[in-house]
mmCIF file of C-alpha atoms and ligand atoms in Angstrom:
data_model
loop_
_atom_site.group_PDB
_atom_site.id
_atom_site.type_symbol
_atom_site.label_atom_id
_atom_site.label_comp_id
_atom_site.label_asym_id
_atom_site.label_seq_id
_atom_site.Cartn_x
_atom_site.Cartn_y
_atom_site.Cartn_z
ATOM 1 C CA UNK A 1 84.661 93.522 107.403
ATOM 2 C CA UNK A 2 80.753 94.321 107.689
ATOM 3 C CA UNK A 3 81.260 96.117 111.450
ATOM 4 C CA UNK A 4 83.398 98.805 110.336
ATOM 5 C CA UNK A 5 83.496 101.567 113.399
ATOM 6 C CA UNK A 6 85.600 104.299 110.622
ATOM 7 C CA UNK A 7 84.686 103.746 107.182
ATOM 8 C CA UNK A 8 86.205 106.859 104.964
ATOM 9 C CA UNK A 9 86.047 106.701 101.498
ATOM 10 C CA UNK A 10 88.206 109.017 98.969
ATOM 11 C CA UNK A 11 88.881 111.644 101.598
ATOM 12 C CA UNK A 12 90.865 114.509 100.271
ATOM 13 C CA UNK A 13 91.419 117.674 102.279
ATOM 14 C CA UNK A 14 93.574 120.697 101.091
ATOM 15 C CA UNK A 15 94.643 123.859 103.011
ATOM 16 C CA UNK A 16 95.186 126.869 101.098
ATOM 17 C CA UNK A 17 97.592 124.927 98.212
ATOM 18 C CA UNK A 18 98.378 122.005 100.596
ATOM 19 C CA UNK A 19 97.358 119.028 99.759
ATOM 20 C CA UNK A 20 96.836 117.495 103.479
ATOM 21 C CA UNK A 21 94.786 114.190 102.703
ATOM 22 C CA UNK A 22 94.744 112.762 99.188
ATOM 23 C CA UNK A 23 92.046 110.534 97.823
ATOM 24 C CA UNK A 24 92.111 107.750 101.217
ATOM 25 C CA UNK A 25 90.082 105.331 101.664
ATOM 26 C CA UNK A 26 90.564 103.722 105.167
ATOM 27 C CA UNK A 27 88.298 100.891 106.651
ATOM 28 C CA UNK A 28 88.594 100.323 110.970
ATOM 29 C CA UNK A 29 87.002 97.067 111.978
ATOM 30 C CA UNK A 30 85.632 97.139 115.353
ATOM 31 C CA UNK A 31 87.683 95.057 118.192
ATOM 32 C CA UNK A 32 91.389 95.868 117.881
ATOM 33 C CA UNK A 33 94.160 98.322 117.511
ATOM 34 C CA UNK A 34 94.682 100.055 114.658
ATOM 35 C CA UNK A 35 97.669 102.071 114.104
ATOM 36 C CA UNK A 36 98.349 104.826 111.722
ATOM 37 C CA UNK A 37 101.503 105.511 111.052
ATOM 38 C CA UNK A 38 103.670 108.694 108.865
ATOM 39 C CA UNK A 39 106.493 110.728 109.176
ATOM 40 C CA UNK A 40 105.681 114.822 110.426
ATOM 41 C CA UNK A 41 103.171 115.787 108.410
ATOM 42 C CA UNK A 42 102.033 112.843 106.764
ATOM 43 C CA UNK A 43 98.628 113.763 107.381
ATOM 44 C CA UNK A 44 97.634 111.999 110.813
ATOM 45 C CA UNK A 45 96.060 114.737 112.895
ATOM 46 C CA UNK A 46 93.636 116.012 110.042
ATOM 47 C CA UNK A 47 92.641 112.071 108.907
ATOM 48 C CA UNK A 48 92.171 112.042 113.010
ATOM 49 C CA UNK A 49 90.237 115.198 113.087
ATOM 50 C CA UNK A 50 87.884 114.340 110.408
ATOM 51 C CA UNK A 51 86.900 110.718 112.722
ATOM 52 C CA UNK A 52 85.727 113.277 115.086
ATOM 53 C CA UNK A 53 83.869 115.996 112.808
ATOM 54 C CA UNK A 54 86.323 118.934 113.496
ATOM 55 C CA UNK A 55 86.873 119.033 109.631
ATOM 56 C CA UNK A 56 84.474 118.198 107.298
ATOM 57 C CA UNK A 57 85.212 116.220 104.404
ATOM 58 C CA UNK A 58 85.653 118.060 101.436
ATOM 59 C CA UNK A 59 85.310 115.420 99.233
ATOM 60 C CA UNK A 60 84.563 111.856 100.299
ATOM 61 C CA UNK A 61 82.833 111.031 102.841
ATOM 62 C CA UNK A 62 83.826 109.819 106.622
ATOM 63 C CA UNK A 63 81.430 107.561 108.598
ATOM 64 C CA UNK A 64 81.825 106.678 112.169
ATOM 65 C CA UNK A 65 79.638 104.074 113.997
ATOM 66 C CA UNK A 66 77.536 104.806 110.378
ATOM 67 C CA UNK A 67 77.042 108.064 111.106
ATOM 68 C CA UNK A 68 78.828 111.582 109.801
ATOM 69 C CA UNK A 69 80.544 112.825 112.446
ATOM 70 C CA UNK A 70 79.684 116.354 111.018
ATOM 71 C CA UNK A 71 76.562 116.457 110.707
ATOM 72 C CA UNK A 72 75.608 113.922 113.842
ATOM 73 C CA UNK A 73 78.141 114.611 116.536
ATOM 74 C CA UNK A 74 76.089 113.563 119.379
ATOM 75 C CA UNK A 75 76.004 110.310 117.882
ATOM 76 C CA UNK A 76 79.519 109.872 117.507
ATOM 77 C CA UNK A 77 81.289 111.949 119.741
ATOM 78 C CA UNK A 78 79.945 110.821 123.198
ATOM 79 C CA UNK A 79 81.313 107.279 121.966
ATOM 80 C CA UNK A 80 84.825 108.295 121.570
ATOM 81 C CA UNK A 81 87.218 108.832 123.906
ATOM 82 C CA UNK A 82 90.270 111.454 122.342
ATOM 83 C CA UNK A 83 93.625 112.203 123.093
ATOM 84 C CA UNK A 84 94.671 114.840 121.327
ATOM 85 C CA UNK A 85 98.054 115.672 120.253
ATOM 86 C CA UNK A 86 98.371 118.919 122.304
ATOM 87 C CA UNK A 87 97.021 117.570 125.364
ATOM 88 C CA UNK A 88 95.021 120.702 125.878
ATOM 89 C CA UNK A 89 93.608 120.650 129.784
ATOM 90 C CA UNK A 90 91.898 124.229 131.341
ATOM 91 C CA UNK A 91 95.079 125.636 132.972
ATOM 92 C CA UNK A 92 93.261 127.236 136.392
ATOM 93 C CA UNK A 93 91.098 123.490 137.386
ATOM 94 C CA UNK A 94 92.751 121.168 139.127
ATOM 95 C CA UNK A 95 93.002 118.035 138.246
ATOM 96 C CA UNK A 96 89.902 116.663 140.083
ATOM 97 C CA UNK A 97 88.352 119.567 138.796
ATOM 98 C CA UNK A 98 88.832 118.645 135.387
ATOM 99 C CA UNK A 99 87.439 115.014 135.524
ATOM 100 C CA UNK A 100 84.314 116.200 137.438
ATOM 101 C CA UNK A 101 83.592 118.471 134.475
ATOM 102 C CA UNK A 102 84.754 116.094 132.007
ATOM 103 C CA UNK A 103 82.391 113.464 133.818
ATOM 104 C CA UNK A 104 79.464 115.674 133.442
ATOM 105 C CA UNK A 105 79.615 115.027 129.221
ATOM 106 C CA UNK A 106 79.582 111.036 129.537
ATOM 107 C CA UNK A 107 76.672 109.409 131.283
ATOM 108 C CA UNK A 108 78.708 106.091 131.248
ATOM 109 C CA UNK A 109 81.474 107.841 132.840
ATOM 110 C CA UNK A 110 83.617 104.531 135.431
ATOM 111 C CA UNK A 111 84.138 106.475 138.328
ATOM 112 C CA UNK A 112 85.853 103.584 140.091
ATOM 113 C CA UNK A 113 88.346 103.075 136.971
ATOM 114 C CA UNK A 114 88.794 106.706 136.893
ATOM 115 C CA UNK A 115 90.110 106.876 140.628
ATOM 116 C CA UNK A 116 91.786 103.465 139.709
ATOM 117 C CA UNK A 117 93.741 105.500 136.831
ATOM 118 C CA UNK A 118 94.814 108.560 139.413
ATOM 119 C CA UNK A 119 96.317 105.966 141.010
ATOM 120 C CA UNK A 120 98.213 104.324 138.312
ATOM 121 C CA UNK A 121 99.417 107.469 136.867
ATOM 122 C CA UNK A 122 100.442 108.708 140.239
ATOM 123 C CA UNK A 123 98.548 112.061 140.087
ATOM 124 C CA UNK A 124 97.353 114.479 142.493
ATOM 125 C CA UNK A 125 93.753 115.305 142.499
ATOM 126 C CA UNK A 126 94.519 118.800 144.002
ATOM 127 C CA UNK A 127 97.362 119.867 142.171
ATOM 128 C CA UNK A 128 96.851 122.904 139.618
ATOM 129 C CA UNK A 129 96.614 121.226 135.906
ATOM 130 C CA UNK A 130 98.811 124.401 135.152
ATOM 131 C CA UNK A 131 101.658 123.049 137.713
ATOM 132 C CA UNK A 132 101.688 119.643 135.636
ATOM 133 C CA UNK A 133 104.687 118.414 134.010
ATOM 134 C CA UNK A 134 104.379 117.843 129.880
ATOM 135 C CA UNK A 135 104.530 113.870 131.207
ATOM 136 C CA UNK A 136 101.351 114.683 133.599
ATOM 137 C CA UNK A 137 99.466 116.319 131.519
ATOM 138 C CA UNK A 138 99.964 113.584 129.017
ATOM 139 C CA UNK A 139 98.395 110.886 132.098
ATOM 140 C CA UNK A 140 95.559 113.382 132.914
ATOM 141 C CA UNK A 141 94.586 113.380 128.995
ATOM 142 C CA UNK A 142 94.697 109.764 128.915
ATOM 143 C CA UNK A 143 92.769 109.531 131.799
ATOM 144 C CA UNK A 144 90.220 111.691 130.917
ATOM 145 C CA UNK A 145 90.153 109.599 127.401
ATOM 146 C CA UNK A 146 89.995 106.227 129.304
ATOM 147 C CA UNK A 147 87.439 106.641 131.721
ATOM 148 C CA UNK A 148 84.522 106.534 129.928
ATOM 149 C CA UNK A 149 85.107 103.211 128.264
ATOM 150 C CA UNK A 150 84.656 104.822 124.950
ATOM 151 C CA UNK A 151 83.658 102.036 122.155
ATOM 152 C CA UNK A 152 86.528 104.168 120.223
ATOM 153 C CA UNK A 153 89.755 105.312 121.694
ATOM 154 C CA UNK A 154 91.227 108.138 119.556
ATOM 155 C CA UNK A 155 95.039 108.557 120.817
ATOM 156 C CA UNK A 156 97.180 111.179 118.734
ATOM 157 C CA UNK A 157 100.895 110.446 118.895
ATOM 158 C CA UNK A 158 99.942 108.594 122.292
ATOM 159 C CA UNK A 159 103.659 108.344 123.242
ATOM 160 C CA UNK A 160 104.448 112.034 123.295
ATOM 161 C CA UNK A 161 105.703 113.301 126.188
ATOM 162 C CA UNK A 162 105.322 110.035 128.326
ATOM 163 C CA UNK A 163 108.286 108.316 130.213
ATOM 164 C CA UNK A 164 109.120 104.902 129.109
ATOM 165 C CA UNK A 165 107.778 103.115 131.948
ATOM 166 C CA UNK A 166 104.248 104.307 131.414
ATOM 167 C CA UNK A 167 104.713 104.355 127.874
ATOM 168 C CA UNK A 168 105.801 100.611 127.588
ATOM 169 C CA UNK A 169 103.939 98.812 130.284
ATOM 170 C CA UNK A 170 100.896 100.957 131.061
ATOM 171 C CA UNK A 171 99.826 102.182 127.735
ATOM 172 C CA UNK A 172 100.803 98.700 126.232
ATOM 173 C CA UNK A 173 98.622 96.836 129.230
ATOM 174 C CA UNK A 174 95.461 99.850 128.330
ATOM 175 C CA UNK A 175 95.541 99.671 124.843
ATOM 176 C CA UNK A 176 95.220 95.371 124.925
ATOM 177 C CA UNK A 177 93.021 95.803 127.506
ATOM 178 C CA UNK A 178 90.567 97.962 125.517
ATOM 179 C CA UNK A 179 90.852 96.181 122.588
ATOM 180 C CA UNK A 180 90.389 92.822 124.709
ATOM 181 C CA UNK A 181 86.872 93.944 125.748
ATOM 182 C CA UNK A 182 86.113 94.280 122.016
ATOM 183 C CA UNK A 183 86.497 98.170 121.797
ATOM 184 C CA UNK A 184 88.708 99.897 119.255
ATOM 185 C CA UNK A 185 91.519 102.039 119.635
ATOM 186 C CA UNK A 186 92.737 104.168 116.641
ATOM 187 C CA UNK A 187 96.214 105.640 117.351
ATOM 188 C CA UNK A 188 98.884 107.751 115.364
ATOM 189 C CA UNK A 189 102.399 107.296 115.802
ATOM 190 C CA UNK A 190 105.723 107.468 114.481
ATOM 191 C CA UNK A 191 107.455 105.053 117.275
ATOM 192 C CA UNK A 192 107.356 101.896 114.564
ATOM 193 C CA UNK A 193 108.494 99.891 117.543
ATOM 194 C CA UNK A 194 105.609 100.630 119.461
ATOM 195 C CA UNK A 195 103.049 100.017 116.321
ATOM 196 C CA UNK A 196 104.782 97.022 116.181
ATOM 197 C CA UNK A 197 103.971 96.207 119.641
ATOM 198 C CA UNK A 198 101.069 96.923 120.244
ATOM 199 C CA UNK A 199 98.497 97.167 117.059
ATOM 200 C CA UNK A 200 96.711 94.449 115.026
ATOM 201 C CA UNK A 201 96.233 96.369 111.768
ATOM 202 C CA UNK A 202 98.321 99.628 110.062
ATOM 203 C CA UNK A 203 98.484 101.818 107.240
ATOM 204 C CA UNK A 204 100.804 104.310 106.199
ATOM 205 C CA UNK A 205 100.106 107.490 105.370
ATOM 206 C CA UNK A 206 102.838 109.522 103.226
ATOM 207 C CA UNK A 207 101.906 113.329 102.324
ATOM 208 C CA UNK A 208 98.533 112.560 102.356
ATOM 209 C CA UNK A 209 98.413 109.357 100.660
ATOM 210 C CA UNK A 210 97.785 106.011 101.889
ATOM 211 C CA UNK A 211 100.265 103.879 100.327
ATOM 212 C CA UNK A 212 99.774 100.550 102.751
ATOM 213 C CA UNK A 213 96.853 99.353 104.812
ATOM 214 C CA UNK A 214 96.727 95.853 106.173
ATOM 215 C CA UNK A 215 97.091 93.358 109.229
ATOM 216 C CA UNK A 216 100.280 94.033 110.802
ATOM 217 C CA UNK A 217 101.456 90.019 110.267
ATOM 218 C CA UNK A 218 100.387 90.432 106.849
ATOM 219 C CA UNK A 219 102.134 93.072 106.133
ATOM 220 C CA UNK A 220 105.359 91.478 108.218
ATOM 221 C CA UNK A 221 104.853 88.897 106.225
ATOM 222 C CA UNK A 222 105.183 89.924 102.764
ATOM 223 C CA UNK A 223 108.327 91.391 103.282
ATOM 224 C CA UNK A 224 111.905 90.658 103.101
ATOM 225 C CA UNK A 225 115.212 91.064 102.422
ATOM 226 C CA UNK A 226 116.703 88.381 100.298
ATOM 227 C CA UNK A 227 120.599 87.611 98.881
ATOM 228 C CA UNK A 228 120.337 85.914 95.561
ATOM 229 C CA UNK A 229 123.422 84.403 93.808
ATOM 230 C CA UNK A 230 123.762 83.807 90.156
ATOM 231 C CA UNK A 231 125.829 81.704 88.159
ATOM 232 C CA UNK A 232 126.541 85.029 85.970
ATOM 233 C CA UNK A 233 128.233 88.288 87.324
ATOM 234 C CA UNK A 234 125.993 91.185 86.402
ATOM 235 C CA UNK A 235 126.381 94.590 86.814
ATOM 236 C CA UNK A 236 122.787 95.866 86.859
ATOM 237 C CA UNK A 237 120.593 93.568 89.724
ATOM 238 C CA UNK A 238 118.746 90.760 87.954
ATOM 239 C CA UNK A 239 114.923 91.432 87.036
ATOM 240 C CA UNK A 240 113.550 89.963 89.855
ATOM 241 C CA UNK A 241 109.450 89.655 90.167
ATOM 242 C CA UNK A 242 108.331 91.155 93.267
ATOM 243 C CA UNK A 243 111.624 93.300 94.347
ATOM 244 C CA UNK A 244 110.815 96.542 95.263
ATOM 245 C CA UNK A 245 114.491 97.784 95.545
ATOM 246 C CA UNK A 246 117.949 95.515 94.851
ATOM 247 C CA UNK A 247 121.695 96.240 95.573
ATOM 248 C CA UNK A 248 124.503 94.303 94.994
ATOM 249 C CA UNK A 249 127.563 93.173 92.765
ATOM 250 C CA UNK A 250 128.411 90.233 90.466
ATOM 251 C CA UNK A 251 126.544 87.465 91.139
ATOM 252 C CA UNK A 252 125.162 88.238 94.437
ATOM 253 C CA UNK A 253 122.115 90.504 94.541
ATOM 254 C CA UNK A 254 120.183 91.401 97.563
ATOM 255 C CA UNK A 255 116.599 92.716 97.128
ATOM 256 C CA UNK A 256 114.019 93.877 99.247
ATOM 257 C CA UNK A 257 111.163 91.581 98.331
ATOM 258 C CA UNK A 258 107.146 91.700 98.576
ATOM 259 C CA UNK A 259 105.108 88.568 98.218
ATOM 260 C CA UNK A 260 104.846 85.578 99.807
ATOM 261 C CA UNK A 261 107.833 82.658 100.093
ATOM 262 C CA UNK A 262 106.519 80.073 97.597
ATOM 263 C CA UNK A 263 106.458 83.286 94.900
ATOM 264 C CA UNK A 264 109.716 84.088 95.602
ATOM 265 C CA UNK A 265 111.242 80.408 95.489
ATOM 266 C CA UNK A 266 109.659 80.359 92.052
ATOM 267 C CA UNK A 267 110.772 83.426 90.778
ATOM 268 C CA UNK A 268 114.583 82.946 92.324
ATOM 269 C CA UNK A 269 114.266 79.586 89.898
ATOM 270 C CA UNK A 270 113.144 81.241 87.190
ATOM 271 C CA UNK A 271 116.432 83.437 87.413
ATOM 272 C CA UNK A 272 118.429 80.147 88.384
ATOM 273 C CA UNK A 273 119.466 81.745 91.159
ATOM 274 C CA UNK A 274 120.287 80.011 94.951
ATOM 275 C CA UNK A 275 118.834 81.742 98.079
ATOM 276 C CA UNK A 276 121.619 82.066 99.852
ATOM 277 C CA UNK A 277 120.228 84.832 102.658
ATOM 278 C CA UNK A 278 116.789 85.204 103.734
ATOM 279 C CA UNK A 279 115.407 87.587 106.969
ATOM 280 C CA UNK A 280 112.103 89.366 107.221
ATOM 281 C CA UNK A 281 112.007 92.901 107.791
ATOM 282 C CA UNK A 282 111.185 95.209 110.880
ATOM 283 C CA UNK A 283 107.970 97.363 110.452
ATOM 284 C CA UNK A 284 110.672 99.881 110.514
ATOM 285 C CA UNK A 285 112.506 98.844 107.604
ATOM 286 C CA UNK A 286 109.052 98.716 105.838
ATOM 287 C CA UNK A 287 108.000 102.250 106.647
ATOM 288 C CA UNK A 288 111.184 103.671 105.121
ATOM 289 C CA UNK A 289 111.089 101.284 102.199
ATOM 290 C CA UNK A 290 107.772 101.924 101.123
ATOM 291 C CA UNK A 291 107.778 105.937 101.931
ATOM 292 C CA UNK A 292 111.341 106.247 100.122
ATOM 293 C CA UNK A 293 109.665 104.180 97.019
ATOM 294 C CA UNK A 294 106.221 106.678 97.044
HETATM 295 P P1 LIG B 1 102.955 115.336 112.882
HETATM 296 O O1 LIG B 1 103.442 113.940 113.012
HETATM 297 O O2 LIG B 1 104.063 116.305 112.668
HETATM 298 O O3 LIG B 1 102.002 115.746 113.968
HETATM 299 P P2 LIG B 1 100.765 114.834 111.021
HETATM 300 O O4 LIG B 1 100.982 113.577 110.237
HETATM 301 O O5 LIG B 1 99.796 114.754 112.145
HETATM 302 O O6 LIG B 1 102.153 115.427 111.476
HETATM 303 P P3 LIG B 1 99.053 116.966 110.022
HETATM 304 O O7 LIG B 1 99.091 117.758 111.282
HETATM 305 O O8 LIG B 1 97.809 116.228 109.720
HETATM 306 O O9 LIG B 1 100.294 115.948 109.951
HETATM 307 O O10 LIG B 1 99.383 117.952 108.818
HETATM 308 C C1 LIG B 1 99.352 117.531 107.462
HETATM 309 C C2 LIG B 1 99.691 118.723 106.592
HETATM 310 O O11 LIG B 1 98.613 119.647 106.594
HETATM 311 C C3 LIG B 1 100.922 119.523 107.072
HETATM 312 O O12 LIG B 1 101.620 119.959 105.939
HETATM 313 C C4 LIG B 1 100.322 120.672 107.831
HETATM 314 O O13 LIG B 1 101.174 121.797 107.771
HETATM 315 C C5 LIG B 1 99.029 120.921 107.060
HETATM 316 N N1 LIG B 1 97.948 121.439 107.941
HETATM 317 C C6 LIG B 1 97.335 120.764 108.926
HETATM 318 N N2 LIG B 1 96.377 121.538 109.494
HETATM 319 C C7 LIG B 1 96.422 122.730 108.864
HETATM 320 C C8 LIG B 1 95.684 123.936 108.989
HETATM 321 N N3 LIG B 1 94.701 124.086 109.887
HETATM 322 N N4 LIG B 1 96.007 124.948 108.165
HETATM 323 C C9 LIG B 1 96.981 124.832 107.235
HETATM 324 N N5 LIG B 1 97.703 123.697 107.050
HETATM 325 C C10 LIG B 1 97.437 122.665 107.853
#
C-alpha cells in the first residue's frame, strides 16, 4: 500500500475527559471505497474531521495526499470533496446560488456534471435552500461534494436523510463510479447493509478504538458461524482455536469462528468433532460480534 491518500498513525483525541479517538492507526489506499463503520459515537465525525484539518491531532499524526491537513489546507482541502453530517447549506441562496459560490473555490469545478446532477436529484435551481426538504438538502450537499471530481470524496453518514431510491441506486451508481475512475471515497455509516454494498475495504471503530480494518471479502471471509458435534456431552463449549464466542448443549456446540476453513477443519479434528453446520456471517453479524467482544 505505497499510494496511501489518508495515512493516520496513533491518533488520539480527547474532549474535556472523553476519550473520542484512541491510539488509531488507519491506512486509505487510493482507488476504492472505504467505509468506516461504528455505532453513535464511535468516533466517526472527529476521525473524519481530522482528514480535513478541522481538528488537529493531538497526538499522532494525520497525512492526507502526504500532507497535514492542518498545517497545509490548501493542499488538501481543494482535493476533497465533503459531505458533512449536518448538511449545512446558507439558508437565504438559492440553490443555484449556492453552487455558483461553491464553484468559485474549485478551479476544476464540471459544470456540465453539475447541471447533469440537478437533474438527477430533481432539484430546482431557484428554489430557496431554506424551503428544501431534509432529503433535498441532503442531494444539494452531495452535489456540491460531487461536482468537482474531488480525488477524495468525504461522505459523513451519506445515507441520512435520503429516500431509498436515491440512496440505493444513485448513491450506489456515484460512489462505483468515483471509485471506477480511480478516485477514493471515504464514507461513515452505520447502514452495514449498505457498507456491505457498496465499499471495498472497512474498519470498525468502537469508542474510539479501531478494533478491525481490512478488505471487506477478507474480513467476510474469516468469519463464521459453525455447529460442531462431539462424541461427548459437555456442559461448558469445547476449547475451540479460533472461536470468538460459542453456545450450545451436549455435544453440539455452535461457535462464531475467525480464521480461515482449512484452520478450522484442523482444529474441529483436533477436538474429534464433525462439522455438521457451516454459514458465513453478514457484515452485520460481524459488527455486533466484534463490538459486543471489545
Ligand atoms: P454518530 O454516529 O452519532 O454521528 P460518531 O461516531 O460520528 O457518532 P463523534 O461525533 O465523532 O461520533 O463523537 C465521538 C465522541 O466524542 C462522542 O462521545 C461525542 O460526544 C464526543 N465529541 C465529539 N465532538 C465533540 C466536541 N466538539 N466536544 C465534546 N465532545 C465531543
Amino acid at each position: 500500500m505505497n499510494d496511501l491518500v489518508i495515512d493516520i498513525k496513533n491518533l488520539s483525541r480527547r474532549f474535556g475527559d472523553k476519550q473520542a479517538l484512541q491510539d488509531v492507526t488507519l491506512r486509505v489506499p487510493r482507488g476504492g471505497v472505504f467505509g468506516l463503520i461504528g455505532s453513535n459515537g464511535a468516533g466517526k465525525t472527529t476521525l473524519i474531521k481530522h482528514v480535513l484539518g478541522s481538528h488537529y491531532a493531538q497526538s499522532g499524526s494525520v497525512s492526507v495526499f502526504g500532507f497535514d491537513p492542518v498545517a497545509d489546507p490548501v493542499e488538501v482541502l481543494g482535493r476533497i470533496g465533503y459531505m458533512s453530517e449536518d448538511r449545512e447549506v446558507p439558508g437565504w441562496m438559492r440553490v443555484q446560488e449556492v453552487i455558483d459560490f461553491t464553484r468559485a473555490f474549485y478551479p476544476g469545478w464540471d459544470s456540465g456534471y453539475a447541471s447533469e446532477l440537478l437533474e438527477l436529484f430533481e432539484l430546482d435551481p431557484k428554489q430557496k435552500t431554506r424551503s428544501l426538504s431534509r432529503g433535498q438538502t441532503a442531494r444539494v450537499c452531495l452535489l456540491l461534494a460531487l461536482a468537482h471530481r474531488p480525488e477524495l470524496l468525504v461522505l459523513d453518514e451519506p445515507s441520512s436523510g435520503l429516500d431509498p431510491v436515491i440512496r440505493r441506486d444513485i448513491l450506489t451508481a456515484i460512489v462505483r463510479t468515483t471509485a471506477d475512475e480511480g478516485r477514493t471515497v471515504l464514507f461513515s455509516s452505520h447502514l452495514l447493509d449498505e457498507v456491505q454494498r457498496l465499499a471495498d475495504r472497512v474498519a470498525i471503530l468502537n469508542c474510539g478504538r479501531i478494533i478491525l480494518s481490512d478488505e471487506l471479502d477478507t474480513v467476510l471471509d474469516s468469519f463464521h458461524r459453525v455447529t460442531l458435534r462431539f462424541d461427548g456431552s459437555s456442559d461448558l463449549a469445547p476449547s475451540l482455536v479460533g472461536a470468538i464466542e460459542s453456545k450450545g448443549h451436549g455435544h453440539e456446540w455452535t461457535y462464531v469462528y475467525r480464521g480461515d476453513r482449512e484452520q478450522l477443519i484442523r482444529a474441529a479434528k483436533s477436538l474429534n468433532a464433525q462439522i455438521v453446520h457451516e454459514v458465513p456471517l453478514s457484515l452485520d453479524d460481524i459488527f455486533v460480534c466484534n463490538v459486543q467482544r471489545s
